[in-house]
Coordinates of C-alpha atoms in Angstrom, one line a residue:
M1 CA 0.0 0.0 0.0
F2 CA 1.3 3.5 -0.9
G3 CA -0.2 6.7 0.4
A4 CA 0.7 9.8 -1.5
M5 CA 0.1 13.5 -0.9
R6 CA -0.9 15.6 -3.9
Q7 CA -0.5 19.2 -3.5
S8 CA -3.0 21.5 -5.2
W9 CA -3.1 25.3 -5.2
A10 CA -6.2 27.5 -4.8
D11 CA -6.7 30.4 -2.4
S12 CA -4.8 28.2 0.2
V13 CA -2.8 25.1 0.1
S14 CA -4.7 21.9 0.5
F15 CA -3.7 18.2 0.4
T16 CA -5.4 15.2 -1.0
T17 CA -4.6 11.6 0.0
T18 CA -4.6 9.0 -2.7
V19 CA -3.8 5.4 -2.0
Y20 CA -1.9 3.3 -4.5
T21 CA -1.9 -0.5 -4.0
F22 CA 0.4 -2.7 -5.9
N23 CA -0.1 -6.5 -6.2
T24 CA 2.6 -7.2 -8.7
N25 CA 6.1 -5.9 -9.7
T26 CA 5.9 -2.8 -11.8
L27 CA 7.7 0.4 -12.9
W28 CA 5.6 3.3 -11.7
I29 CA 5.5 6.9 -12.9
P30 CA 3.7 9.1 -10.4
P31 CA 1.5 11.9 -11.5
S32 CA 3.2 15.2 -11.9
S33 CA 1.2 16.8 -9.1
L34 CA 2.6 14.3 -6.5
V35 CA 5.2 15.9 -4.3
S36 CA 5.7 13.4 -1.4
A37 CA 4.5 10.0 -0.2
N38 CA 3.9 8.1 3.0
V39 CA 5.1 4.5 2.1
L40 CA 4.1 1.3 3.7
L41 CA 5.9 -1.9 2.5
V42 CA 4.8 -5.5 3.6
A43 CA 7.0 -8.4 2.7
G44 CA 5.7 -11.8 1.9
G45 CA 5.1 -14.0 4.9
G46 CA 7.0 -17.2 5.6
G47 CA 5.6 -20.6 4.5
G48 CA 4.2 -22.9 7.0
G49 CA 5.9 -26.1 8.1
N50 CA 5.3 -29.0 6.0
Y51 CA 3.6 -32.2 7.3
L52 CA 2.8 -31.5 10.9
G53 CA 4.4 -28.1 11.1
G54 CA 2.7 -25.0 12.2
G55 CA 1.5 -22.0 10.2
G56 CA 3.8 -19.5 8.5
G57 CA 4.9 -16.2 10.0
A58 CA 3.6 -12.8 8.9
G59 CA 5.8 -10.7 6.5
G60 CA 7.7 -7.9 8.0
Y61 CA 6.9 -4.3 7.1
R62 CA 8.7 -1.0 6.6
T63 CA 7.4 2.6 6.5
A64 CA 8.7 5.9 5.2
S65 CA 6.9 9.3 5.9
G66 CA 7.3 12.3 3.7
Y67 CA 9.3 10.5 1.0
S68 CA 10.2 13.0 -1.7
I69 CA 8.8 12.3 -5.1
V70 CA 10.7 13.7 -8.2
T71 CA 8.5 14.6 -11.2
G72 CA 9.3 12.5 -14.2
T73 CA 11.1 9.8 -12.2
T74 CA 10.2 6.2 -12.8
Y75 CA 10.0 4.1 -9.5
T76 CA 10.6 0.4 -9.2
V77 CA 8.0 -1.5 -7.2
S78 CA 8.7 -5.1 -6.1
V79 CA 6.1 -7.1 -4.3
G80 CA 7.4 -9.7 -2.0
A81 CA 6.1 -13.3 -2.5
G82 CA 5.0 -15.6 0.3
G83 CA 7.3 -18.5 1.2
G84 CA 6.7 -22.0 0.3
D85 CA 6.9 -25.0 2.8
S86 CA 9.3 -24.1 5.6
A87 CA 10.7 -21.2 3.6
N88 CA 11.0 -17.4 4.1
G89 CA 9.0 -15.0 2.0
S90 CA 10.7 -12.3 0.0
N91 CA 11.0 -8.5 0.6
S92 CA 8.8 -5.8 -1.0
V93 CA 10.7 -2.7 -2.2
F94 CA 9.7 0.7 -3.4
A95 CA 12.5 2.7 -5.1
D96 CA 15.4 2.7 -2.5
I97 CA 13.3 1.8 0.5

């Protein structure tokens, strides 16, 4: 999930929150009105134990507040996959976070 702040100009400055959710790896070009973002990354969870093993663990998470967005920049988004039997899941990545 990716929360972004758009800055719009009128008689005063106002902000709009737009949520972007990515379910697959992609290259993302943000709208030119986007100036900063609050980022939430959730990694893929671990796989459960095979045979009589327990359930898998949840994926870790990482946040970034006020991440600067540069107009015209393409950002890499990688979505972490869940782990298979007794295996770790993979990390989710946004740009350099």
